[in-house]
Amino acid sequence: MKKEHALIKTLTKIPKSVFFFCFLINLSVGSVFAAEAYAQSATLTMRMNNKSIKEVFNYIEKNSEFVFVYLDNVIDSHKVVDVNVDNQPVTVILDQLFKGTDLTYKIDNRQILVKRKEAAISILPSVQQSIDISGVIKDDTGEPVIGANILVKGTNNGVITDPDGRFNLKISQANAILVVSYIGYLSQEIPVGSQRTFTIVLHPSTEHIGEVVVTALGIKRETKALGYAVQEVKGESLTEARENNVLNSLSGKLAGVQISRSGNGEGGSSRIVIRGNNSIAGNNEPLVVVDGVPVNNFNSGTSGIDQWGGSDGGNGLSDINPDDIESISVLKGAAAAALYGARAGNGVLMITTKKGSKAKGLGITWNSNVMMETPLIKPEMQNQYGQGTNGIFDANSNYSWGAKMEGQMLKDWTGQECPYSPYDNDITDFLGTGVTTTNTLEANAVNEKTSFRGTLSYQRMDGIIPTNYQDKYMLNLRSTVNLSKKLSLDAKVNYVKQRGWNRPQLTGSPENIMANYLMMPRNVHYSDMVGGVDEDGVVKRWTTDEANYVLNPYYTTDFNKNNNQRDRFIGFLALQYTPTSWLTIKLRHGEDMYWEKGDWRHASGTPYGKYNGKGDYGLNTSDFRERNTDALVTASKDNWWDSGFSGSLSVGGNLMFQQSNSYAMSTGLLAIPDFFAISNGETPTPSNYITKKSVNSVYGFAQLSYGNWIFVDVTARNDWSSTLPFRNRSFFYPSVGLGWVVSDMLRSYEVNVPDWLSLAKLRASYAEVGNDTDPYRLLTTYGIYTVIDDIKGASTASTIPLADLKPELIKSTEAGFDIRFFNNRLGADFTWYKKNATNQILALPISSTTGKSSRMINAGNIQNTGIEIVLSGTPVRTKDFEWNVSVNYSKNSNKIKELHPDSRRFILSNTDFVNVVATEGSTYGDLYGRAYQRDEQGRKIIDENGLPLLESDMNTKIGNYMPKWTGSMINSFTYKNLSFSFMLDMRYGGDIFVNSLARGSQYGTTEMSLAGRDEWYAGTGGIVVDGVTADGKQNTVAANPQAYWDRVSRAGEEFIYDGTNLRLRELTIGYMFPNKMLAKTPFTNLKLSFVGRNLWLIKNNIPGYDPESSYSTGNGQGIEYASLPSMRSFGFNLNVSF
């Protein structure tokens, strides 16, 4: 009964709009199976390179109800074509396939009749004087082209080549021009003149049908028409080598895009930044838009380094199912994103999901993926010295500065006599092998009026830490309906239910497994701590010293637990009305909503002071809702009055509303030990927050082109935000872009352009976008708290608000070129950009004597300039083998040109040893920490004990976490039905503060802490630090290694490492079973792949740690502390279609 009540309670929370979406989809599903008609509007997605025309026909027949009818002599079965389309009607595919040839087709119900155009094979009419010409048509390999079309320009006189590629033709005039064409090859025009015999070589055309990308507002456009850089990743590359968070699958695949993970391991949050950081204190991640609807990419991986740490429940993008994604377009520049106004200051991630596309009745696809995760790299620990200090064994010590471990019998912390020896299996004996399984069932169908697609997925992730696991249920329903010839409907509902148990604790939490490992003496065995408690229920613990906050890891996983659950709906309903061929009206309403709840508990035996032997319990709930309602009217016309001009004009508006609520309750100490209920708290403390925000917008954009070779885009948007004061609430964002296809222009004016130049395009753009702010920053806010017993008091926010707050403004300029050679076999894309973010919204620290800690201001100017280079090529292409390669390179330079006259420095993130700082005149991401005292020559100053002296403050710049450049290389090979691909990913430069090495060395557990120990304990030496004494003489005093590492562990300078790294990011080996093998099976497609992610850290400068590990996914990057080992994952993917 409780479960039934819980279900009813959950259902009552769901807004009526969700049920309305489901109702519409249910109606459309019914119409799919009820309808009997079948139209030529059926769409297909095809990826076929170097395939014969017959293979293209076979694919269409397999994936639709169409059947091709043609004579064998009409089609040359040996010649190959490329077809790469996304959800295109069969009619469009065939029109493009037969473009420039003598072939035509006719659709009769489900039959497609392919024949030659009568005009192309007509007989030459009677002429008074005829000229006989002949020749042979070959391809660029020297093979004859069978069935090529030779036509006299301007007439119906023509022939086709015979099986040897030869032709004979009678013409009436010597000044005739021959037009030679064939499917998959570039057409040629050849003057006859006095020549009577011809040898003509045709070159293959690699023009991709439907080469478009998704741009702002979900509008698909040709890439050559854009005045800015856009990169796109296809959905199939996200599902084969799968990641638990789809964001991680983009690593290395996009120039100018940096992705970093929290130290939580699999299932944690990830951070994405495009073209550098724009905001000092605000969000630097892009807006995420799914099918034209903005969604919340919340981030829960931002816990800082403090005594109690925190856990990471994943970010918003982890709720998106990769199996549902058709493509991801990254709108990097402001011009690309300007139509999203104040939300687009950091770029836009455009996710387009799949529609129903299989046209053969009911199509079923099953995708199964199994991935196993093991540590890629582990901390490098010493195995020579054990528990104790100053070379003396102490069974109650937290340190590994004791006696040398030589197998001698000693009474250890358990009270038993046992060999004093190292623990060879180390952390891997506690950590297991992570396993993630994902199974997705897809069903789709299309008929004359309706398309439907539905997926149901289940993912189970068992983490490497015992008792940590997560499951996720994902349901996606989408349908499009042609309600009439002029009116269509598109509706989608996506539901995700995610549950997590015992997510790893981060940073300084005593329950952080890796923090405990760093401080655990090297002779302590994990096997002695299994179960967490002894027979009397007392915690098994190697020390009674509570000051160091160390804890048995098995007690952490078995007794101190946390759980969370998130239910999320994302959906939209869109109507499109086309009253005339040149006018389109679109209305759309989208919703993103989620409910999250969780609890945590600390058992009464938890042995550190905060819980006083009683433990505690807490729970929290939160919910979020965003709704967007928008309208767009577009008028467009091609080739105005035969002038060569084409264009479109669009106007629209958007209403956005957000609301979030959070409630939390904690017990304080438990009154009755281990009875976990809020009512059992000694001092129950509630809290709740409610925020609301709305933005109203109008926008318009015009697209103008001439001759299909020059394109101009102009956009304008005005936002009115509720988070800003009345006089600053309205703000305007314009953009302009130019795309100039120089090669097409020259050809249109009949300039002789070399055949090896396929495309030459220039582009440039300028835009202004921005960021507004969070709610309630304009006026003083108040809170209520309990003073004592039932007496209540009021508190005010610690930040003085700014009544005249203005939005941040980002001005961006971008220019570049796209050039391709040898029929698109080689290409280069270059982009230069510059952007300045002004009016930064900051909380400026002020004197505590004011009673406040900070005041809100507008100040600052951050500049990012950079370049992006994308190279692509097909070095080898034969009938059975193809090799494709692409290279991404990006370099971003950042400078903080201005902050505020009252403060030239702003702390982004602070820890006990290193701060991440923004300083005027410097670069975003500077690392400041305690450095060594040095003389005028830069030499360390050493005290009388041989130890280096440290500065008293943390005001020395010791590094910067931003990389100098990033790059990647992707290679893919196909041989018949076998495919192989791999990606190398590199980051050059950028500093990392590795606090794990500092703490581990202080406790004597790291390998580096061995230096000088043998000599010190033997009385023959120690660590002689390179430096000078106070009087300038070279230091010769050997220091006690334990004292040395205790001293330098507080020096941030000592543990700064170069973050340069090179890794094998991704590898896949796949085999597509041929159709002949599947002929007697129910399968239409079957592919089996071996996949791997993050397999090999080829280059790394940090001993035992991955430079990608970070304690946070906030702005304070460049700090690592007690992060879980980064994972190497490998497994198998099976994709089957019925």
PDB file of N, CA and C in Angstrom, residues 437-490:
ATOM      1  N   THR A 437      26.123  -1.571 -17.560  1.00  0.00           N
ATOM      2  CA  THR A 437      25.377  -2.201 -18.648  1.00  0.00           C
ATOM      3  C   THR A 437      24.239  -1.280 -19.059  1.00  0.00           C
ATOM      4  N   THR A 438      24.061  -1.146 -20.354  1.00  0.00           N
ATOM      5  CA  THR A 438      23.001  -0.313 -20.898  1.00  0.00           C
ATOM      6  C   THR A 438      22.285  -1.085 -21.990  1.00  0.00           C
ATOM      7  N   ASN A 439      20.987  -1.194 -21.879  1.00  0.00           N
ATOM      8  CA  ASN A 439      20.174  -1.862 -22.892  1.00  0.00           C
ATOM      9  C   ASN A 439      19.068  -0.918 -23.339  1.00  0.00           C
ATOM     10  N   THR A 440      18.951  -0.771 -24.645  1.00  0.00           N
ATOM     11  CA  THR A 440      17.972   0.138 -25.221  1.00  0.00           C
ATOM     12  C   THR A 440      17.149  -0.578 -26.279  1.00  0.00           C
ATOM     13  N   LEU A 441      15.852  -0.478 -26.142  1.00  0.00           N
ATOM     14  CA  LEU A 441      14.919  -1.015 -27.140  1.00  0.00           C
ATOM     15  C   LEU A 441      14.271   0.160 -27.856  1.00  0.00           C
ATOM     16  N   GLU A 442      14.357   0.143 -29.170  1.00  0.00           N
ATOM     17  CA  GLU A 442      13.808   1.231 -29.982  1.00  0.00           C
ATOM     18  C   GLU A 442      12.754   0.692 -30.935  1.00  0.00           C
ATOM     19  N   ALA A 443      11.651   1.398 -31.053  1.00  0.00           N
ATOM     20  CA  ALA A 443      10.611   1.069 -32.025  1.00  0.00           C
ATOM     21  C   ALA A 443      10.262   2.330 -32.797  1.00  0.00           C
ATOM     22  N   ASN A 444      10.151   2.199 -34.118  1.00  0.00           N
ATOM     23  CA  ASN A 444       9.735   3.358 -34.895  1.00  0.00           C
ATOM     24  C   ASN A 444       8.974   2.930 -36.133  1.00  0.00           C
ATOM     25  N   ALA A 445       8.174   3.839 -36.633  1.00  0.00           N
ATOM     26  CA  ALA A 445       7.373   3.572 -37.825  1.00  0.00           C
ATOM     27  C   ALA A 445       6.998   4.890 -38.474  1.00  0.00           C
ATOM     28  N   VAL A 446       6.743   4.820 -39.771  1.00  0.00           N
ATOM     29  CA  VAL A 446       6.372   6.013 -40.537  1.00  0.00           C
ATOM     30  C   VAL A 446       5.277   5.631 -41.507  1.00  0.00           C
ATOM     31  N   ASN A 447       4.284   6.495 -41.653  1.00  0.00           N
ATOM     32  CA  ASN A 447       3.340   6.333 -42.751  1.00  0.00           C
ATOM     33  C   ASN A 447       3.119   7.680 -43.415  1.00  0.00           C
ATOM     34  N   GLU A 448       2.063   7.783 -44.194  1.00  0.00           N
ATOM     35  CA  GLU A 448       1.861   8.977 -44.999  1.00  0.00           C
ATOM     36  C   GLU A 448       1.748  10.242 -44.156  1.00  0.00           C
ATOM     37  N   LYS A 449       1.133  10.132 -42.989  1.00  0.00           N
ATOM     38  CA  LYS A 449       0.862  11.315 -42.193  1.00  0.00           C
ATOM     39  C   LYS A 449       1.607  11.369 -40.872  1.00  0.00           C
ATOM     40  N   THR A 450       2.137  10.246 -40.428  1.00  0.00           N
ATOM     41  CA  THR A 450       2.640  10.198 -39.054  1.00  0.00           C
ATOM     42  C   THR A 450       3.961   9.457 -38.985  1.00  0.00           C
ATOM     43  N   SER A 451       4.833   9.947 -38.140  1.00  0.00           N
ATOM     44  CA  SER A 451       6.039   9.193 -37.775  1.00  0.00           C
ATOM     45  C   SER A 451       6.063   9.051 -36.257  1.00  0.00           C
ATOM     46  N   PHE A 452       6.588   7.937 -35.830  1.00  0.00           N
ATOM     47  CA  PHE A 452       6.661   7.674 -34.396  1.00  0.00           C
ATOM     48  C   PHE A 452       7.988   6.991 -34.080  1.00  0.00           C
ATOM     49  N   ARG A 453       8.547   7.379 -32.946  1.00  0.00           N
ATOM     50  CA  ARG A 453       9.747   6.719 -32.448  1.00  0.00           C
ATOM     51  C   ARG A 453       9.665   6.664 -30.927  1.00  0.00           C
ATOM     52  N   GLY A 454       9.961   5.518 -30.372  1.00  0.00           N
ATOM     53  CA  GLY A 454       9.973   5.362 -28.928  1.00  0.00           C
ATOM     54  C   GLY A 454      11.166   4.526 -28.500  1.00  0.00           C
ATOM     55  N   THR A 455      11.779   4.888 -27.382  1.00  0.00           N
ATOM     56  CA  THR A 455      12.875   4.096 -26.834  1.00  0.00           C
ATOM     57  C   THR A 455      12.650   3.881 -25.347  1.00  0.00           C
ATOM     58  N   LEU A 456      13.081   2.731 -24.899  1.00  0.00           N
ATOM     59  CA  LEU A 456      13.075   2.398 -23.484  1.00  0.00           C
ATOM     60  C   LEU A 456      14.456   1.870 -23.141  1.00  0.00           C
ATOM     61  N   SER A 457      15.118   2.517 -22.176  1.00  0.00           N
ATOM     62  CA  SER A 457      16.494   2.153 -21.815  1.00  0.00           C
ATOM     63  C   SER A 457      16.598   1.885 -20.324  1.00  0.00           C
ATOM     64  N   TYR A 458      17.478   0.976 -20.018  1.00  0.00           N
ATOM     65  CA  TYR A 458      17.825   0.735 -18.614  1.00  0.00           C
ATOM     66  C   TYR A 458      19.344   0.664 -18.505  1.00  0.00           C
ATOM     67  N   GLN A 459      19.873   1.418 -17.554  1.00  0.00           N
ATOM     68  CA  GLN A 459      21.309   1.417 -17.323  1.00  0.00           C
ATOM     69  C   GLN A 459      21.588   1.097 -15.854  1.00  0.00           C
ATOM     70  N   ARG A 460      22.513   0.177 -15.648  1.00  0.00           N
ATOM     71  CA  ARG A 460      22.929  -0.180 -14.287  1.00  0.00           C
ATOM     72  C   ARG A 460      24.433   0.041 -14.200  1.00  0.00           C
ATOM     73  N   MET A 461      24.836   0.835 -13.226  1.00  0.00           N
ATOM     74  CA  MET A 461      26.249   1.105 -13.020  1.00  0.00           C
ATOM     75  C   MET A 461      26.653   0.655 -11.627  1.00  0.00           C
ATOM     76  N   ASP A 462      27.562  -0.305 -11.548  1.00  0.00           N
ATOM     77  CA  ASP A 462      28.159  -0.734 -10.290  1.00  0.00           C
ATOM     78  C   ASP A 462      29.534  -0.103 -10.210  1.00  0.00           C
ATOM     79  N   GLY A 463      29.730   0.784  -9.242  1.00  0.00           N
ATOM     80  CA  GLY A 463      30.981   1.512  -9.132  1.00  0.00           C
ATOM     81  C   GLY A 463      32.117   0.664  -8.609  1.00  0.00           C
ATOM     82  N   ILE A 464      33.302   1.240  -8.620  1.00  0.00           N
ATOM     83  CA  ILE A 464      34.476   0.510  -8.153  1.00  0.00           C
ATOM     84  C   ILE A 464      34.534   0.455  -6.624  1.00  0.00           C
ATOM     85  N   ILE A 465      33.741   1.317  -5.953  1.00  0.00           N
ATOM     86  CA  ILE A 465      33.678   1.297  -4.492  1.00  0.00           C
ATOM     87  C   ILE A 465      32.528   0.389  -4.063  1.00  0.00           C
ATOM     88  N   PRO A 466      32.756  -0.511  -3.129  1.00  0.00           N
ATOM     89  CA  PRO A 466      31.683  -1.399  -2.687  1.00  0.00           C
ATOM     90  C   PRO A 466      30.459  -0.611  -2.217  1.00  0.00           C
ATOM     91  N   THR A 467      29.300  -1.131  -2.502  1.00  0.00           N
ATOM     92  CA  THR A 467      27.968  -0.599  -2.165  1.00  0.00           C
ATOM     93  C   THR A 467      27.607   0.651  -2.945  1.00  0.00           C
ATOM     94  N   ASN A 468      28.469   1.110  -3.853  1.00  0.00           N
ATOM     95  CA  ASN A 468      28.119   2.256  -4.696  1.00  0.00           C
ATOM     96  C   ASN A 468      27.562   1.747  -6.017  1.00  0.00           C
ATOM     97  N   TYR A 469      26.324   2.066  -6.291  1.00  0.00           N
ATOM     98  CA  TYR A 469      25.747   1.703  -7.570  1.00  0.00           C
ATOM     99  C   TYR A 469      24.646   2.689  -7.931  1.00  0.00           C
ATOM    100  N   GLN A 470      24.257   2.614  -9.183  1.00  0.00           N
ATOM    101  CA  GLN A 470      23.286   3.566  -9.714  1.00  0.00           C
ATOM    102  C   GLN A 470      22.487   2.883 -10.801  1.00  0.00           C
ATOM    103  N   ASP A 471      21.197   3.159 -10.859  1.00  0.00           N
ATOM    104  CA  ASP A 471      20.424   2.693 -12.007  1.00  0.00           C
ATOM    105  C   ASP A 471      19.631   3.849 -12.592  1.00  0.00           C
ATOM    106  N   LYS A 472      19.306   3.678 -13.869  1.00  0.00           N
ATOM    107  CA  LYS A 472      18.652   4.759 -14.589  1.00  0.00           C
ATOM    108  C   LYS A 472      17.666   4.156 -15.596  1.00  0.00           C
ATOM    109  N   TYR A 473      16.427   4.637 -15.530  1.00  0.00           N
ATOM    110  CA  TYR A 473      15.396   4.250 -16.488  1.00  0.00           C
ATOM    111  C   TYR A 473      15.115   5.453 -17.380  1.00  0.00           C
ATOM    112  N   MET A 474      15.083   5.215 -18.685  1.00  0.00           N
ATOM    113  CA  MET A 474      14.876   6.315 -19.625  1.00  0.00           C
ATOM    114  C   MET A 474      13.816   5.924 -20.644  1.00  0.00           C
ATOM    115  N   LEU A 475      12.784   6.745 -20.751  1.00  0.00           N
ATOM    116  CA  LEU A 475      11.711   6.531 -21.716  1.00  0.00           C
ATOM    117  C   LEU A 475      11.601   7.765 -22.589  1.00  0.00           C
ATOM    118  N   ASN A 476      11.589   7.553 -23.908  1.00  0.00           N
ATOM    119  CA  ASN A 476      11.470   8.671 -24.848  1.00  0.00           C
ATOM    120  C   ASN A 476      10.409   8.337 -25.889  1.00  0.00           C
ATOM    121  N   LEU A 477       9.448   9.227 -26.059  1.00  0.00           N
ATOM    122  CA  LEU A 477       8.393   9.074 -27.056  1.00  0.00           C
ATOM    123  C   LEU A 477       8.350  10.336 -27.903  1.00  0.00           C
ATOM    124  N   ARG A 478       8.369  10.145 -29.222  1.00  0.00           N
ATOM    125  CA  ARG A 478       8.297  11.308 -30.112  1.00  0.00           C
ATOM    126  C   ARG A 478       7.467  10.956 -31.341  1.00  0.00           C
ATOM    127  N   SER A 479       6.650  11.902 -31.758  1.00  0.00           N
ATOM    128  CA  SER A 479       5.825  11.667 -32.928  1.00  0.00           C
ATOM    129  C   SER A 479       5.615  12.971 -33.680  1.00  0.00           C
ATOM    130  N   THR A 480       5.565  12.845 -35.005  1.00  0.00           N
ATOM    131  CA  THR A 480       5.201  13.963 -35.858  1.00  0.00           C
ATOM    132  C   THR A 480       3.959  13.568 -36.650  1.00  0.00           C
ATOM    133  N   VAL A 481       3.050  14.500 -36.821  1.00  0.00           N
ATOM    134  CA  VAL A 481       1.778  14.225 -37.495  1.00  0.00           C
ATOM    135  C   VAL A 481       1.492  15.346 -38.486  1.00  0.00           C
ATOM    136  N   ASN A 482       1.223  14.964 -39.739  1.00  0.00           N
ATOM    137  CA  ASN A 482       0.750  15.926 -40.734  1.00  0.00           C
ATOM    138  C   ASN A 482      -0.769  16.004 -40.609  1.00  0.00           C
ATOM    139  N   LEU A 483      -1.248  16.990 -39.872  1.00  0.00           N
ATOM    140  CA  LEU A 483      -2.678  17.126 -39.642  1.00  0.00           C
ATOM    141  C   LEU A 483      -3.418  17.507 -40.920  1.00  0.00           C
ATOM    142  N   SER A 484      -2.734  18.196 -41.799  1.00  0.00           N
ATOM    143  CA  SER A 484      -3.266  18.536 -43.115  1.00  0.00           C
ATOM    144  C   SER A 484      -2.073  18.846 -44.010  1.00  0.00           C
ATOM    145  N   LYS A 485      -2.357  19.263 -45.231  1.00  0.00           N
ATOM    146  CA  LYS A 485      -1.250  19.591 -46.116  1.00  0.00           C
ATOM    147  C   LYS A 485      -0.467  20.799 -45.617  1.00  0.00           C
ATOM    148  N   LYS A 486      -1.091  21.626 -44.790  1.00  0.00           N
ATOM    149  CA  LYS A 486      -0.450  22.856 -44.360  1.00  0.00           C
ATOM    150  C   LYS A 486      -0.103  22.882 -42.871  1.00  0.00           C
ATOM    151  N   LEU A 487      -0.653  21.949 -42.110  1.00  0.00           N
ATOM    152  CA  LEU A 487      -0.464  21.977 -40.656  1.00  0.00           C
ATOM    153  C   LEU A 487       0.150  20.672 -40.180  1.00  0.00           C
ATOM    154  N   SER A 488       1.223  20.783 -39.380  1.00  0.00           N
ATOM    155  CA  SER A 488       1.881  19.597 -38.828  1.00  0.00           C
ATOM    156  C   SER A 488       2.125  19.798 -37.343  1.00  0.00           C
ATOM    157  N   LEU A 489       2.261  18.675 -36.657  1.00  0.00           N
ATOM    158  CA  LEU A 489       2.476  18.678 -35.211  1.00  0.00           C
ATOM    159  C   LEU A 489       3.692  17.821 -34.890  1.00  0.00           C
ATOM    160  N   ASP A 490       4.495  18.279 -33.942  1.00  0.00           N
ATOM    161  CA  ASP A 490       5.662  17.527 -33.460  1.00  0.00           C
ATOM    162  C   ASP A 490       5.602  17.546 -31.939  1.00  0.00           C
TER     163      ASP A 490
END
